[in-house]
Amino acid sequence: MDATKYVETIELADFGAEAPRRRSPAGDAATPTVPGTVAAHPLPATLSAAVNTSSILSFVDGVPPEQQADVIYSVQFAIRAASAKFDRFAKPRDWYNLFAQVLETVGWTAEQFAFAQSDQSQGEFRMDQAALAVITSIATGNQLAVLKSSIDALGKLADGSGAITIFDYHSSTDLAGNFQLGSVELGQNGTLSMAFGGFYFKTNDHRKNFLFFHWGKQEVDFWTAAEKMSFNVALYGTVRDKVKARLGAAATSYVDEIPLTS
């Protein structure tokens, strides 16, 4: 199946339909309103970082606005396609296999994620720090710096902010979680690359703001995978309009900028 037919026919998750059957990360009963969203809005002309459903994406200076949008929409398309087929919390391995397949079909060089369980023998740890340590091995200095700044900025936002609302809902449930980190850079040869990490966890105690919580070694099982991806802009250009059309006008309601201090 060619990329165009694939994009036209693959099922996408309707996250709004989850409201009646999921509880929010805070433990409150679900309501009929669409959870984990902000009002739909145009993407900013330029972005340094943003939450995009369950992912935190950051951009090194120099990535053109159109390609920033391509990254946002292609990653969201893969997230929603994988979520339509598999429960992202109950079957994370299957979810990531399909997620990678979708990314590859629309233009990313993505392989199957090779997950390893994080070693927590040293006791207390924070997921943001453990996740960054995994990405360190594949990221450039600039990619790592902007990703670290993005996560630090997210941690300083108020609980009711759009970015926190979106990320908490889409990346965690009562006793499990599934989230992604990506940092994008435009190389000197014009190639767009992304240092990308996929992560999932299971815990015996629900915690809000799980990314920054100090977990004990007996409280959580944490699996990590990371890979370097490159983007075929020409291939994505053949499906760009169809990806945006399939996501619909509400696509940006799952996206919120993370403001970085200069």
Short mmCIF file of C-alpha atoms in Angstrom, two decimals:
data_model
loop_
_atom_site.label_atom_id
_atom_site.label_comp_id
_atom_site.label_asym_id
_atom_site.label_seq_id
_atom_site.Cartn_x
_atom_site.Cartn_y
_atom_site.Cartn_z
CA MET A 1 0.00 0.00 0.00
CA ASP A 2 1.42 3.39 -0.97
CA ALA A 3 1.70 6.20 1.54
CA THR A 4 -1.29 8.12 0.23
CA LYS A 5 -3.65 5.16 0.47
CA TYR A 6 -2.24 4.29 3.89
CA VAL A 7 -2.92 7.78 5.25
CA GLU A 8 -6.39 7.84 3.74
CA THR A 9 -7.51 4.52 5.22
CA ILE A 10 -5.80 3.98 8.57
CA GLU A 11 -8.08 4.45 11.57
CA LEU A 12 -7.37 7.36 13.92
CA ALA A 13 -8.32 7.50 17.59
CA ASP A 14 -11.03 9.88 18.69
CA PHE A 15 -9.64 10.89 22.08
CA GLY A 16 -12.85 12.68 22.92
CA ALA A 17 -14.65 9.32 22.90
CA GLU A 18 -12.46 8.21 25.83
CA ALA A 19 -14.16 10.63 28.22
CA PRO A 20 -16.97 8.28 29.32
CA ARG A 21 -14.60 5.37 29.97
CA ARG A 22 -11.47 6.95 31.45
CA ARG A 23 -10.74 8.75 34.66
CA SER A 24 -8.51 11.78 34.57
CA PRO A 25 -4.94 11.51 35.95
CA ALA A 26 -6.11 13.44 38.99
CA GLY A 27 -8.58 10.65 39.72
CA ASP A 28 -11.71 12.73 39.09
CA ALA A 29 -14.63 11.07 37.36
CA ALA A 30 -14.65 11.63 33.62
CA THR A 31 -17.05 14.26 32.31
CA PRO A 32 -18.80 14.56 28.94
CA THR A 33 -16.44 17.39 27.91
CA VAL A 34 -13.39 16.48 25.81
CA PRO A 35 -10.52 15.99 28.28
CA GLY A 36 -6.86 16.68 27.65
CA THR A 37 -7.41 19.53 25.20
CA VAL A 38 -7.16 23.28 24.81
CA ALA A 39 -9.10 25.45 22.36
CA ALA A 40 -8.04 24.82 18.77
CA HIS A 41 -5.63 27.52 17.60
CA PRO A 42 -3.14 28.28 14.82
CA LEU A 43 0.34 26.96 15.52
CA PRO A 44 2.78 29.73 16.48
CA ALA A 45 4.94 31.05 13.64
CA THR A 46 7.95 29.53 15.35
CA LEU A 47 8.18 27.04 18.19
CA SER A 48 10.96 26.13 20.56
CA ALA A 49 8.95 23.45 22.37
CA ALA A 50 5.44 22.08 22.64
CA VAL A 51 3.38 19.33 24.18
CA ASN A 52 1.69 17.29 21.45
CA THR A 53 -0.75 14.79 23.03
CA SER A 54 1.58 12.40 24.94
CA SER A 55 4.82 13.80 23.50
CA ILE A 56 7.15 16.66 24.37
CA LEU A 57 8.78 18.00 21.20
CA SER A 58 11.54 20.59 21.06
CA PHE A 59 13.21 22.39 18.17
CA VAL A 60 16.76 23.62 17.82
CA ASP A 61 16.94 27.14 16.34
CA GLY A 62 16.88 27.05 12.55
CA VAL A 63 14.08 24.54 11.90
CA PRO A 64 11.70 26.30 9.44
CA PRO A 65 8.11 26.85 10.62
CA GLU A 66 6.64 24.59 7.93
CA GLN A 67 8.87 21.73 9.00
CA GLN A 68 8.02 22.36 12.65
CA ALA A 69 4.37 21.91 11.68
CA ASP A 70 5.27 18.77 9.70
CA VAL A 71 6.85 17.28 12.82
CA ILE A 72 3.88 18.18 15.02
CA TYR A 73 1.29 16.75 12.65
CA SER A 74 3.20 13.62 11.60
CA VAL A 75 3.90 12.64 15.21
CA GLN A 76 0.30 13.31 16.25
CA PHE A 77 -0.93 11.27 13.27
CA ALA A 78 1.20 8.31 14.39
CA ILE A 79 0.04 8.66 18.01
CA ARG A 80 -3.63 8.72 17.04
CA ALA A 81 -3.26 5.83 14.59
CA ALA A 82 -1.50 3.64 17.17
CA SER A 83 -4.07 4.60 19.82
CA ALA A 84 -6.94 3.57 17.54
CA LYS A 85 -5.58 0.03 17.37
CA PHE A 86 -4.01 -0.53 20.79
CA ASP A 87 -4.56 0.69 24.34
CA ARG A 88 -1.45 2.81 24.87
CA PHE A 89 -1.31 1.92 28.57
CA ALA A 90 -2.26 -1.78 28.54
CA LYS A 91 -0.35 -2.78 25.36
CA PRO A 92 2.51 -0.31 25.00
CA ARG A 93 4.83 -2.60 22.99
CA ASP A 94 2.16 -3.19 20.33
CA TRP A 95 1.33 0.51 20.42
CA TYR A 96 4.95 1.51 19.75
CA ASN A 97 5.34 -1.03 16.94
CA LEU A 98 2.43 0.53 15.06
CA PHE A 99 3.53 4.05 15.99
CA ALA A 100 6.92 3.40 14.36
CA GLN A 101 5.29 1.84 11.28
CA VAL A 102 3.11 4.91 10.76
CA LEU A 103 6.03 7.31 11.18
CA GLU A 104 8.07 5.35 8.65
CA THR A 105 5.21 5.31 6.14
CA VAL A 106 4.78 9.09 6.20
CA GLY A 107 8.46 9.92 5.90
CA TRP A 108 10.48 9.20 9.04
CA THR A 109 13.26 6.60 9.13
CA ALA A 110 11.91 4.75 12.14
CA GLU A 111 12.77 1.27 13.33
CA GLN A 112 11.02 -0.91 15.89
CA PHE A 113 11.75 0.32 19.39
CA ALA A 114 14.09 -1.90 21.41
CA PHE A 115 12.90 -1.40 24.98
CA ALA A 116 15.00 -2.05 28.06
CA GLN A 117 13.88 -1.89 31.66
CA SER A 118 15.49 0.94 33.57
CA ASP A 119 17.87 -0.03 36.36
CA GLN A 120 16.57 1.45 39.59
CA SER A 121 18.89 -0.40 41.95
CA GLN A 122 20.26 2.93 43.16
CA GLY A 123 16.90 3.76 44.70
CA GLU A 124 15.01 7.00 44.23
CA PHE A 125 14.83 8.43 40.71
CA ARG A 126 12.93 10.93 38.53
CA MET A 127 11.53 9.92 35.16
CA ASP A 128 12.54 13.13 33.41
CA GLN A 129 16.16 12.61 34.41
CA ALA A 130 16.12 8.91 33.52
CA ALA A 131 14.54 9.65 30.14
CA LEU A 132 17.07 12.37 29.31
CA ALA A 133 19.92 10.02 30.23
CA VAL A 134 18.67 7.55 27.61
CA ILE A 135 18.44 10.20 24.89
CA THR A 136 21.90 11.58 25.70
CA SER A 137 23.54 8.73 23.77
CA ILE A 138 21.85 9.67 20.46
CA ALA A 139 21.27 13.43 20.68
CA THR A 140 23.55 16.23 19.54
CA GLY A 141 24.56 18.81 22.10
CA ASN A 142 22.03 21.30 20.75
CA GLN A 143 19.22 18.74 20.70
CA LEU A 144 19.90 17.72 24.27
CA ALA A 145 20.15 21.32 25.50
CA VAL A 146 16.80 22.44 24.05
CA LEU A 147 15.06 19.25 25.18
CA LYS A 148 16.35 19.68 28.73
CA SER A 149 15.22 23.33 28.72
CA SER A 150 11.78 22.23 27.47
CA ILE A 151 11.33 19.68 30.24
CA ASP A 152 12.55 22.13 32.87
CA ALA A 153 10.08 24.74 31.60
CA LEU A 154 7.22 22.22 31.61
CA GLY A 155 7.97 21.39 35.23
CA LYS A 156 7.57 25.04 36.20
CA LEU A 157 4.12 25.47 34.64
CA ALA A 158 1.02 25.63 36.80
CA ASP A 159 -1.16 22.53 37.04
CA GLY A 160 -3.99 24.15 35.11
CA SER A 161 -1.85 25.23 32.16
CA GLY A 162 -2.70 23.92 28.72
CA ALA A 163 0.55 22.01 28.29
CA ILE A 164 0.21 20.24 31.66
CA THR A 165 -3.46 19.46 31.03
CA ILE A 166 -2.74 17.86 27.66
CA PHE A 167 0.37 15.95 28.69
CA ASP A 168 -0.99 14.57 31.96
CA TYR A 169 -4.16 13.26 30.36
CA HIS A 170 -2.61 11.67 27.27
CA SER A 171 0.52 10.25 28.88
CA SER A 172 -0.82 8.69 32.09
CA THR A 173 -3.73 6.87 33.62
CA ASP A 174 -4.33 5.49 37.10
CA LEU A 175 -1.31 3.15 37.42
CA ALA A 176 0.45 3.33 34.05
CA GLY A 177 1.92 5.77 31.58
CA ASN A 178 3.26 6.12 28.06
CA PHE A 179 5.08 9.22 26.82
CA GLN A 180 7.57 10.37 24.22
CA LEU A 181 10.37 12.93 24.00
CA GLY A 182 11.75 14.32 20.75
CA SER A 183 14.27 16.98 19.80
CA VAL A 184 14.51 18.15 16.19
CA GLU A 185 17.44 19.79 14.42
CA LEU A 186 18.15 20.90 10.85
CA GLY A 187 21.55 19.64 9.74
CA GLN A 188 24.04 21.56 7.58
CA ASN A 189 23.04 19.35 4.65
CA GLY A 190 19.40 20.38 5.05
CA THR A 191 18.29 17.07 6.56
CA LEU A 192 15.88 17.17 9.47
CA SER A 193 16.79 14.77 12.28
CA MET A 194 15.07 13.92 15.54
CA ALA A 195 16.52 12.36 18.67
CA PHE A 196 13.50 10.44 19.92
CA GLY A 197 12.71 8.45 23.03
CA GLY A 198 9.73 6.25 23.84
CA PHE A 199 8.91 5.44 27.45
CA TYR A 200 6.27 3.56 29.39
CA PHE A 201 5.80 2.61 33.01
CA LYS A 202 3.63 0.78 35.51
CA THR A 203 3.34 1.79 39.13
CA ASN A 204 1.58 0.75 42.33
CA ASP A 205 0.70 4.32 43.30
CA HIS A 206 -0.82 7.04 41.11
CA ARG A 207 1.02 10.34 41.20
CA LYS A 208 0.20 13.58 39.44
CA ASN A 209 3.13 15.23 37.60
CA PHE A 210 4.70 11.78 37.37
CA LEU A 211 7.58 13.04 35.25
CA PHE A 212 9.02 15.10 38.11
CA PHE A 213 8.04 12.94 41.08
CA HIS A 214 10.78 11.26 43.11
CA TRP A 215 9.97 7.56 42.74
CA GLY A 216 11.28 4.84 45.03
CA LYS A 217 12.77 1.72 43.45
CA GLN A 218 9.83 -0.46 44.54
CA GLU A 219 7.17 1.99 43.33
CA VAL A 220 7.51 1.89 39.52
CA ASP A 221 8.73 -0.25 36.61
CA PHE A 222 10.10 1.96 33.81
CA TRP A 223 10.96 0.91 30.25
CA THR A 224 12.94 3.05 27.80
CA ALA A 225 13.96 3.10 24.13
CA ALA A 226 15.61 5.72 21.96
CA GLU A 227 16.57 6.12 18.33
CA LYS A 228 17.80 8.72 15.87
CA MET A 229 15.32 9.46 13.09
CA SER A 230 15.66 11.45 9.87
CA PHE A 231 12.82 13.02 7.91
CA ASN A 232 12.17 12.58 4.19
CA VAL A 233 10.51 15.92 3.48
CA ALA A 234 9.80 14.99 -0.13
CA LEU A 235 7.91 11.84 0.86
CA TYR A 236 5.96 13.64 3.56
CA GLY A 237 5.11 16.33 1.03
CA THR A 238 3.05 13.79 -0.91
CA VAL A 239 0.81 13.16 2.13
CA ARG A 240 1.07 16.45 4.06
CA ASP A 241 -2.35 17.76 3.10
CA LYS A 242 -4.03 14.39 3.66
CA VAL A 243 -2.45 14.03 7.13
CA LYS A 244 -3.74 17.46 8.14
CA ALA A 245 -7.16 16.73 6.67
CA ARG A 246 -7.42 13.43 8.55
CA LEU A 247 -6.41 15.06 11.83
CA GLY A 248 -9.00 17.76 11.28
CA ALA A 249 -9.42 21.26 12.63
CA ALA A 250 -9.16 20.00 16.21
CA ALA A 251 -5.56 18.80 15.77
CA THR A 252 -4.11 21.84 17.50
CA SER A 253 -6.39 21.36 20.50
CA TYR A 254 -3.93 18.57 21.46
CA VAL A 255 -0.93 20.91 21.13
CA ASP A 256 0.26 23.66 23.46
CA GLU A 257 3.46 25.65 23.38
CA ILE A 258 5.97 25.34 26.22
CA PRO A 259 7.39 28.83 26.68
CA LEU A 260 11.15 28.86 27.12
CA THR A 261 12.96 31.68 28.85
CA SER A 262 15.78 33.18 26.82
#
